[in-house]
PDB file of N, CA and C in Angstrom:
ATOM      1  N   UNK E   1      84.469 102.371  86.177  1.00  0.00           N
ATOM      2  CA  UNK E   1      85.489 102.714  87.164  1.00  0.00           C
ATOM      3  C   UNK E   1      86.622 101.695  87.126  1.00  0.00           C
ATOM      4  N   UNK E   2      86.291 100.441  86.953  1.00  0.00           N
ATOM      5  CA  UNK E   2      87.317  99.401  86.892  1.00  0.00           C
ATOM      6  C   UNK E   2      88.264  99.645  85.719  1.00  0.00           C
ATOM      7  N   UNK E   3      87.712 100.005  84.556  1.00  0.00           N
ATOM      8  CA  UNK E   3      88.559 100.263  83.386  1.00  0.00           C
ATOM      9  C   UNK E   3      89.472 101.453  83.628  1.00  0.00           C
ATOM     10  N   UNK E   4      88.951 102.501  84.287  1.00  0.00           N
ATOM     11  CA  UNK E   4      89.778 103.669  84.595  1.00  0.00           C
ATOM     12  C   UNK E   4      90.897 103.287  85.555  1.00  0.00           C
ATOM     13  N   UNK E   5      90.576 102.485  86.564  1.00  0.00           N
ATOM     14  CA  UNK E   5      91.592 102.051  87.518  1.00  0.00           C
ATOM     15  C   UNK E   5      92.675 101.251  86.811  1.00  0.00           C
ATOM     16  N   UNK E   6      92.275 100.353  85.903  1.00  0.00           N
ATOM     17  CA  UNK E   6      93.255  99.586  85.144  1.00  0.00           C
ATOM     18  C   UNK E   6      94.122 100.499  84.294  1.00  0.00           C
ATOM     19  N   UNK E   7      93.513 101.523  83.695  1.00  0.00           N
ATOM     20  CA  UNK E   7      94.279 102.465  82.869  1.00  0.00           C
ATOM     21  C   UNK E   7      95.281 103.240  83.725  1.00  0.00           C
ATOM     22  N   UNK E   8      94.839 103.705  84.893  1.00  0.00           N
ATOM     23  CA  UNK E   8      95.746 104.426  85.786  1.00  0.00           C
ATOM     24  C   UNK E   8      96.904 103.521  86.210  1.00  0.00           C
ATOM     25  N   UNK E   9      96.600 102.258  86.503  1.00  0.00           N
ATOM     26  CA  UNK E   9      97.655 101.325  86.882  1.00  0.00           C
ATOM     27  C   UNK E   9      98.623 101.095  85.729  1.00  0.00           C
ATOM     28  N   UNK E  10      98.108 101.046  84.501  1.00  0.00           N
ATOM     29  CA  UNK E  10      98.991 100.832  83.348  1.00  0.00           C
ATOM     30  C   UNK E  10      99.931 102.022  83.141  1.00  0.00           C
ATOM     31  N   UNK E  11      99.559 103.186  83.641  1.00  0.00           N
ATOM     32  CA  UNK E  11     100.401 104.373  83.553  1.00  0.00           C
ATOM     33  C   UNK E  11     101.374 104.475  84.728  1.00  0.00           C
ATOM     34  N   UNK E  12     101.369 103.457  85.578  1.00  0.00           N
ATOM     35  CA  UNK E  12     102.266 103.468  86.730  1.00  0.00           C
ATOM     36  C   UNK E  12     101.734 104.265  87.898  1.00  0.00           C
ATOM     37  N   UNK E  13     100.430 104.522  87.937  1.00  0.00           N
ATOM     38  CA  UNK E  13      99.838 105.322  89.006  1.00  0.00           C
ATOM     39  C   UNK E  13      99.141 104.435  90.033  1.00  0.00           C
ATOM     40  N   UNK E  14      99.704 103.277  90.264  1.00  0.00           N
ATOM     41  CA  UNK E  14      99.145 102.337  91.231  1.00  0.00           C
ATOM     42  C   UNK E  14      99.310 102.922  92.629  1.00  0.00           C
ATOM     43  N   UNK E  15      98.234 103.012  93.405  1.00  0.00           N
ATOM     44  CA  UNK E  15      98.378 103.557  94.752  1.00  0.00           C
ATOM     45  C   UNK E  15      99.387 102.764  95.569  1.00  0.00           C
ATOM     46  N   UNK E  16     100.260 103.485  96.246  1.00  0.00           N
ATOM     47  CA  UNK E  16     101.249 102.854  97.109  1.00  0.00           C
ATOM     48  C   UNK E  16     100.732 102.859  98.536  1.00  0.00           C
ATOM     49  N   UNK E  17     101.465 102.147  99.389  1.00  0.00           N
ATOM     50  CA  UNK E  17     101.119 102.141 100.798  1.00  0.00           C
ATOM     51  C   UNK E  17     101.173 103.574 101.318  1.00  0.00           C
ATOM     52  N   UNK E  18     100.105 104.007 101.964  1.00  0.00           N
ATOM     53  CA  UNK E  18     100.079 105.372 102.462  1.00  0.00           C
ATOM     54  C   UNK E  18     100.920 105.486 103.724  1.00  0.00           C
ATOM     55  N   UNK E  19     101.659 106.561 103.803  1.00  0.00           N
ATOM     56  CA  UNK E  19     102.493 106.805 104.969  1.00  0.00           C
ATOM     57  C   UNK E  19     101.646 107.391 106.088  1.00  0.00           C
ATOM     58  N   UNK E  20     101.941 107.017 107.295  1.00  0.00           N
ATOM     59  CA  UNK E  20     101.267 107.587 108.453  1.00  0.00           C
ATOM     60  C   UNK E  20     102.022 108.835 108.877  1.00  0.00           C
ATOM     61  N   UNK E  21     101.315 109.951 108.984  1.00  0.00           N
ATOM     62  CA  UNK E  21     101.993 111.180 109.392  1.00  0.00           C
ATOM     63  C   UNK E  21     102.438 111.108 110.851  1.00  0.00           C
ATOM     64  N   UNK E  22     101.852 110.203 111.626  1.00  0.00           N
ATOM     65  CA  UNK E  22     102.259 110.067 113.024  1.00  0.00           C
ATOM     66  C   UNK E  22     103.682 109.535 113.137  1.00  0.00           C
ATOM     67  N   UNK E  23     104.110 108.749 112.140  1.00  0.00           N
ATOM     68  CA  UNK E  23     105.444 108.159 112.176  1.00  0.00           C
ATOM     69  C   UNK E  23     106.506 109.081 111.574  1.00  0.00           C
ATOM     70  N   UNK E  24     106.092 110.216 111.074  1.00  0.00           N
ATOM     71  CA  UNK E  24     107.042 111.122 110.425  1.00  0.00           C
ATOM     72  C   UNK E  24     107.777 111.975 111.448  1.00  0.00           C
ATOM     73  N   UNK E  25     108.856 112.564 110.975  1.00  0.00           N
ATOM     74  CA  UNK E  25     109.612 113.503 111.811  1.00  0.00           C
ATOM     75  C   UNK E  25     108.739 114.713 112.136  1.00  0.00           C
ATOM     76  N   UNK E  26     109.115 115.444 113.185  1.00  0.00           N
ATOM     77  CA  UNK E  26     108.382 116.684 113.473  1.00  0.00           C
ATOM     78  C   UNK E  26     108.479 117.644 112.283  1.00  0.00           C
ATOM     79  N   UNK E  27     107.497 118.491 112.148  1.00  0.00           N
ATOM     80  CA  UNK E  27     107.514 119.475 111.066  1.00  0.00           C
ATOM     81  C   UNK E  27     108.689 120.430 111.242  1.00  0.00           C
ATOM     82  N   UNK E  28     109.345 120.776 110.143  1.00  0.00           N
ATOM     83  CA  UNK E  28     110.432 121.755 110.240  1.00  0.00           C
ATOM     84  C   UNK E  28     109.890 123.106 110.713  1.00  0.00           C
ATOM     85  N   UNK E  29     110.752 123.888 111.356  1.00  0.00           N
ATOM     86  CA  UNK E  29     110.318 125.166 111.915  1.00  0.00           C
ATOM     87  C   UNK E  29     110.915 126.376 111.199  1.00  0.00           C
ATOM     88  N   UNK E  30     111.531 126.186 110.045  1.00  0.00           N
ATOM     89  CA  UNK E  30     112.137 127.322 109.346  1.00  0.00           C
ATOM     90  C   UNK E  30     111.061 128.276 108.828  1.00  0.00           C
ATOM     91  N   UNK E  31     111.422 129.549 108.702  1.00  0.00           N
ATOM     92  CA  UNK E  31     110.493 130.572 108.194  1.00  0.00           C
ATOM     93  C   UNK E  31     110.798 130.959 106.759  1.00  0.00           C
ATOM     94  N   UNK E  32     111.986 130.639 106.299  1.00  0.00           N
ATOM     95  CA  UNK E  32     112.402 130.917 104.918  1.00  0.00           C
ATOM     96  C   UNK E  32     113.285 129.760 104.469  1.00  0.00           C
ATOM     97  N   UNK E  33     113.273 129.489 103.175  1.00  0.00           N
ATOM     98  CA  UNK E  33     114.094 128.392 102.664  1.00  0.00           C
ATOM     99  C   UNK E  33     115.573 128.607 102.967  1.00  0.00           C
ATOM    100  N   UNK E  34     115.989 129.850 103.062  1.00  0.00           N
ATOM    101  CA  UNK E  34     117.395 130.126 103.366  1.00  0.00           C
ATOM    102  C   UNK E  34     117.768 129.659 104.773  1.00  0.00           C
ATOM    103  N   UNK E  35     116.791 129.494 105.650  1.00  0.00           N
ATOM    104  CA  UNK E  35     117.032 129.018 107.022  1.00  0.00           C
ATOM    105  C   UNK E  35     116.965 127.491 107.117  1.00  0.00           C
ATOM    106  N   UNK E  36     116.447 126.832 106.105  1.00  0.00           N
ATOM    107  CA  UNK E  36     116.213 125.388 106.157  1.00  0.00           C
ATOM    108  C   UNK E  36     117.515 124.604 106.044  1.00  0.00           C
ATOM    109  N   UNK E  37     117.592 123.561 106.837  1.00  0.00           N
ATOM    110  CA  UNK E  37     118.730 122.651 106.760  1.00  0.00           C
ATOM    111  C   UNK E  37     118.355 121.489 105.833  1.00  0.00           C
ATOM    112  N   UNK E  38     119.330 120.710 105.387  1.00  0.00           N
ATOM    113  CA  UNK E  38     118.995 119.522 104.588  1.00  0.00           C
ATOM    114  C   UNK E  38     118.029 118.583 105.323  1.00  0.00           C
ATOM    115  N   UNK E  39     118.194 118.448 106.640  1.00  0.00           N
ATOM    116  CA  UNK E  39     117.277 117.603 107.420  1.00  0.00           C
ATOM    117  C   UNK E  39     115.859 118.180 107.403  1.00  0.00           C
ATOM    118  N   UNK E  40     115.746 119.514 107.479  1.00  0.00           N
ATOM    119  CA  UNK E  40     114.429 120.164 107.399  1.00  0.00           C
ATOM    120  C   UNK E  40     113.755 119.846 106.070  1.00  0.00           C
ATOM    121  N   UNK E  41     114.516 119.943 104.988  1.00  0.00           N
ATOM    122  CA  UNK E  41     113.950 119.712 103.660  1.00  0.00           C
ATOM    123  C   UNK E  41     113.562 118.245 103.472  1.00  0.00           C
ATOM    124  N   UNK E  42     114.351 117.345 104.036  1.00  0.00           N
ATOM    125  CA  UNK E  42     114.010 115.922 103.962  1.00  0.00           C
ATOM    126  C   UNK E  42     112.718 115.641 104.721  1.00  0.00           C
ATOM    127  N   UNK E  43     112.578 116.245 105.905  1.00  0.00           N
ATOM    128  CA  UNK E  43     111.347 116.072 106.688  1.00  0.00           C
ATOM    129  C   UNK E  43     110.152 116.654 105.944  1.00  0.00           C
ATOM    130  N   UNK E  44     110.331 117.824 105.331  1.00  0.00           N
ATOM    131  CA  UNK E  44     109.243 118.443 104.567  1.00  0.00           C
ATOM    132  C   UNK E  44     108.840 117.554 103.393  1.00  0.00           C
ATOM    133  N   UNK E  45     109.819 116.952 102.726  1.00  0.00           N
ATOM    134  CA  UNK E  45     109.524 116.078 101.592  1.00  0.00           C
ATOM    135  C   UNK E  45     108.746 114.843 102.039  1.00  0.00           C
ATOM    136  N   UNK E  46     109.094 114.290 103.196  1.00  0.00           N
ATOM    137  CA  UNK E  46     108.356 113.132 103.713  1.00  0.00           C
ATOM    138  C   UNK E  46     106.915 113.492 104.034  1.00  0.00           C
ATOM    139  N   UNK E  47     106.709 114.664 104.623  1.00  0.00           N
ATOM    140  CA  UNK E  47     105.343 115.110 104.932  1.00  0.00           C
ATOM    141  C   UNK E  47     104.551 115.347 103.647  1.00  0.00           C
ATOM    142  N   UNK E  48     105.196 115.945 102.647  1.00  0.00           N
ATOM    143  CA  UNK E  48     104.523 116.187 101.376  1.00  0.00           C
ATOM    144  C   UNK E  48     104.088 114.862 100.751  1.00  0.00           C
ATOM    145  N   UNK E  49     104.980 113.880 100.718  1.00  0.00           N
ATOM    146  CA  UNK E  49     104.670 112.577 100.137  1.00  0.00           C
ATOM    147  C   UNK E  49     103.495 111.920 100.860  1.00  0.00           C
ATOM    148  N   UNK E  50     103.456 112.054 102.185  1.00  0.00           N
ATOM    149  CA  UNK E  50     102.373 111.450 102.962  1.00  0.00           C
ATOM    150  C   UNK E  50     101.034 112.122 102.690  1.00  0.00           C
ATOM    151  N   UNK E  51     101.057 113.415 102.403  1.00  0.00           N
ATOM    152  CA  UNK E  51      99.806 114.165 102.217  1.00  0.00           C
ATOM    153  C   UNK E  51      99.405 114.337 100.765  1.00  0.00           C
ATOM    154  N   UNK E  52     100.370 114.447  99.875  1.00  0.00           N
ATOM    155  CA  UNK E  52     100.040 114.803  98.487  1.00  0.00           C
ATOM    156  C   UNK E  52     100.856 114.022  97.467  1.00  0.00           C
ATOM    157  N   UNK E  53     101.349 112.865  97.844  1.00  0.00           N
ATOM    158  CA  UNK E  53     102.123 112.053  96.913  1.00  0.00           C
ATOM    159  C   UNK E  53     101.242 111.398  95.858  1.00  0.00           C
ATOM    160  N   UNK E  54     101.863 110.555  95.035  1.00  0.00           N
ATOM    161  CA  UNK E  54     101.146 109.933  93.920  1.00  0.00           C
ATOM    162  C   UNK E  54      99.913 109.152  94.373  1.00  0.00           C
ATOM    163  N   UNK E  55     100.023 108.369  95.422  1.00  0.00           N
ATOM    164  CA  UNK E  55      98.880 107.564  95.880  1.00  0.00           C
ATOM    165  C   UNK E  55      97.706 108.462  96.268  1.00  0.00           C
ATOM    166  N   UNK E  56      98.001 109.569  96.923  1.00  0.00           N
ATOM    167  CA  UNK E  56      96.933 110.470  97.340  1.00  0.00           C
ATOM    168  C   UNK E  56      96.316 111.182  96.137  1.00  0.00           C
ATOM    169  N   UNK E  57      97.123 111.476  95.125  1.00  0.00           N
ATOM    170  CA  UNK E  57      96.582 112.119  93.927  1.00  0.00           C
ATOM    171  C   UNK E  57      95.597 111.206  93.220  1.00  0.00           C
ATOM    172  N   UNK E  58      95.931 109.925  93.118  1.00  0.00           N
ATOM    173  CA  UNK E  58      95.025 108.964  92.477  1.00  0.00           C
ATOM    174  C   UNK E  58      93.736 108.864  93.280  1.00  0.00           C
ATOM    175  N   UNK E  59      93.866 108.732  94.581  1.00  0.00           N
ATOM    176  CA  UNK E  59      92.665 108.626  95.420  1.00  0.00           C
ATOM    177  C   UNK E  59      91.828 109.902  95.357  1.00  0.00           C
ATOM    178  N   UNK E  60      92.482 111.061  95.298  1.00  0.00           N
ATOM    179  CA  UNK E  60      91.752 112.326  95.198  1.00  0.00           C
ATOM    180  C   UNK E  60      90.974 112.394  93.880  1.00  0.00           C
ATOM    181  N   UNK E  61      91.615 111.977  92.796  1.00  0.00           N
ATOM    182  CA  UNK E  61      90.957 111.968  91.492  1.00  0.00           C
ATOM    183  C   UNK E  61      89.754 111.028  91.496  1.00  0.00           C
ATOM    184  N   UNK E  62      89.955 109.817  91.991  1.00  0.00           N
ATOM    185  CA  UNK E  62      88.849 108.860  92.032  1.00  0.00           C
ATOM    186  C   UNK E  62      87.739 109.347  92.963  1.00  0.00           C
ATOM    187  N   UNK E  63      88.111 110.006  94.052  1.00  0.00           N
ATOM    188  CA  UNK E  63      87.100 110.570  94.958  1.00  0.00           C
ATOM    189  C   UNK E  63      86.277 111.655  94.293  1.00  0.00           C
ATOM    190  N   UNK E  64      86.930 112.494  93.473  1.00  0.00           N
ATOM    191  CA  UNK E  64      86.179 113.535  92.748  1.00  0.00           C
ATOM    192  C   UNK E  64      85.204 112.905  91.766  1.00  0.00           C
ATOM    193  N   UNK E  65      85.646 111.843  91.092  1.00  0.00           N
ATOM    194  CA  UNK E  65      84.738 111.150  90.172  1.00  0.00           C
ATOM    195  C   UNK E  65      83.564 110.535  90.929  1.00  0.00           C
ATOM    196  N   UNK E  66      83.856 109.849  92.039  1.00  0.00           N
ATOM    197  CA  UNK E  66      82.781 109.220  92.822  1.00  0.00           C
ATOM    198  C   UNK E  66      81.781 110.253  93.334  1.00  0.00           C
ATOM    199  N   UNK E  67      82.250 111.436  93.679  1.00  0.00           N
ATOM    200  CA  UNK E  67      81.359 112.490  94.195  1.00  0.00           C
ATOM    201  C   UNK E  67      80.360 112.960  93.148  1.00  0.00           C
ATOM    202  N   UNK E  68      80.601 112.657  91.870  1.00  0.00           N
ATOM    203  CA  UNK E  68      79.712 113.090  90.802  1.00  0.00           C
ATOM    204  C   UNK E  68      78.600 112.087  90.506  1.00  0.00           C
ATOM    205  N   UNK E  69      78.589 110.967  91.236  1.00  0.00           N
ATOM    206  CA  UNK E  69      77.525 109.986  91.039  1.00  0.00           C
ATOM    207  C   UNK E  69      76.180 110.617  91.378  1.00  0.00           C
ATOM    208  N   UNK E  70      75.227 110.426  90.497  1.00  0.00           N
ATOM    209  CA  UNK E  70      73.872 110.909  90.733  1.00  0.00           C
ATOM    210  C   UNK E  70      73.641 112.364  90.371  1.00  0.00           C
ATOM    211  N   UNK E  71      74.670 113.109  90.006  1.00  0.00           N
ATOM    212  CA  UNK E  71      74.497 114.510  89.612  1.00  0.00           C
ATOM    213  C   UNK E  71      74.233 114.534  88.118  1.00  0.00           C
ATOM    214  N   UNK E  72      73.054 114.986  87.768  1.00  0.00           N
ATOM    215  CA  UNK E  72      72.671 115.023  86.360  1.00  0.00           C
ATOM    216  C   UNK E  72      72.306 116.447  85.991  1.00  0.00           C
ATOM    217  N   UNK E  73      72.921 116.947  84.947  1.00  0.00           N
ATOM    218  CA  UNK E  73      72.673 118.327  84.521  1.00  0.00           C
ATOM    219  C   UNK E  73      71.859 118.375  83.228  1.00  0.00           C
ATOM    220  N   UNK E  74      70.973 117.392  83.078  1.00  0.00           N
ATOM    221  CA  UNK E  74      70.078 117.385  81.928  1.00  0.00           C
ATOM    222  C   UNK E  74      70.557 116.532  80.770  1.00  0.00           C
ATOM    223  N   UNK E  75      71.571 115.714  80.990  1.00  0.00           N
ATOM    224  CA  UNK E  75      72.052 114.833  79.927  1.00  0.00           C
ATOM    225  C   UNK E  75      71.569 113.404  80.205  1.00  0.00           C
ATOM    226  N   UNK E  76      71.725 112.513  79.239  1.00  0.00           N
ATOM    227  CA  UNK E  76      71.243 111.141  79.432  1.00  0.00           C
ATOM    228  C   UNK E  76      71.955 110.374  80.560  1.00  0.00           C
ATOM    229  N   UNK E  77      73.164 110.783  80.937  1.00  0.00           N
ATOM    230  CA  UNK E  77      73.907 110.097  82.006  1.00  0.00           C
ATOM    231  C   UNK E  77      74.358 111.105  83.054  1.00  0.00           C
ATOM    232  N   UNK E  78      74.647 110.603  84.265  1.00  0.00           N
ATOM    233  CA  UNK E  78      75.130 111.514  85.309  1.00  0.00           C
ATOM    234  C   UNK E  78      76.592 111.893  85.045  1.00  0.00           C
ATOM    235  N   UNK E  79      77.107 112.860  85.804  1.00  0.00           N
ATOM    236  CA  UNK E  79      78.462 113.357  85.585  1.00  0.00           C
ATOM    237  C   UNK E  79      79.523 112.284  85.819  1.00  0.00           C
ATOM    238  N   UNK E  80      79.276 111.369  86.746  1.00  0.00           N
ATOM    239  CA  UNK E  80      80.208 110.278  86.998  1.00  0.00           C
ATOM    240  C   UNK E  80      80.351 109.400  85.754  1.00  0.00           C
ATOM    241  N   UNK E  81      79.226 108.959  85.211  1.00  0.00           N
ATOM    242  CA  UNK E  81      79.249 108.108  84.018  1.00  0.00           C
ATOM    243  C   UNK E  81      79.896 108.839  82.857  1.00  0.00           C
ATOM    244  N   UNK E  82      79.572 110.106  82.698  1.00  0.00           N
ATOM    245  CA  UNK E  82      80.170 110.903  81.626  1.00  0.00           C
ATOM    246  C   UNK E  82      81.692 110.986  81.791  1.00  0.00           C
ATOM    247  N   UNK E  83      82.150 111.217  83.027  1.00  0.00           N
ATOM    248  CA  UNK E  83      83.584 111.301  83.282  1.00  0.00           C
ATOM    249  C   UNK E  83      84.298 109.994  82.975  1.00  0.00           C
ATOM    250  N   UNK E  84      83.698 108.885  83.368  1.00  0.00           N
ATOM    251  CA  UNK E  84      84.300 107.576  83.079  1.00  0.00           C
ATOM    252  C   UNK E  84      84.301 107.310  81.586  1.00  0.00           C
ATOM    253  N   UNK E  85      83.200 107.647  80.909  1.00  0.00           N
ATOM    254  CA  UNK E  85      83.146 107.456  79.460  1.00  0.00           C
ATOM    255  C   UNK E  85      84.235 108.288  78.771  1.00  0.00           C
ATOM    256  N   UNK E  86      84.375 109.529  79.196  1.00  0.00           N
ATOM    257  CA  UNK E  86      85.363 110.417  78.587  1.00  0.00           C
ATOM    258  C   UNK E  86      86.779 109.910  78.821  1.00  0.00           C
ATOM    259  N   UNK E  87      87.048 109.413  80.013  1.00  0.00           N
ATOM    260  CA  UNK E  87      88.394 108.953  80.362  1.00  0.00           C
ATOM    261  C   UNK E  87      88.782 107.662  79.642  1.00  0.00           C
ATOM    262  N   UNK E  88      87.794 106.888  79.226  1.00  0.00           N
ATOM    263  CA  UNK E  88      88.107 105.581  78.643  1.00  0.00           C
ATOM    264  C   UNK E  88      87.910 105.526  77.131  1.00  0.00           C
ATOM    265  N   UNK E  89      87.679 106.631  76.522  1.00  0.00           N
ATOM    266  CA  UNK E  89      87.506 106.633  75.051  1.00  0.00           C
ATOM    267  C   UNK E  89      88.676 107.260  74.366  1.00  0.00           C
TER     268      UNK E  89
END
């Protein structure tokens, strides 16, 4: 896992400080993009970054790998070890 984290960091995928959604603007209320104002789109972009930005993608990926610890489908190593081996070769 450490080697994978180092590799992700070398690709510029270092987790950033996570944004708190409580500090964000209220959610835009438009029903169609044609109704959205520039301020609405800026608020939507901030919410997207807080929920699904680069830092969250890295954490989601690492969480999926961690969830595979101990799951063995009949091979010599569990799915977590296999995933780490595959990612680092």
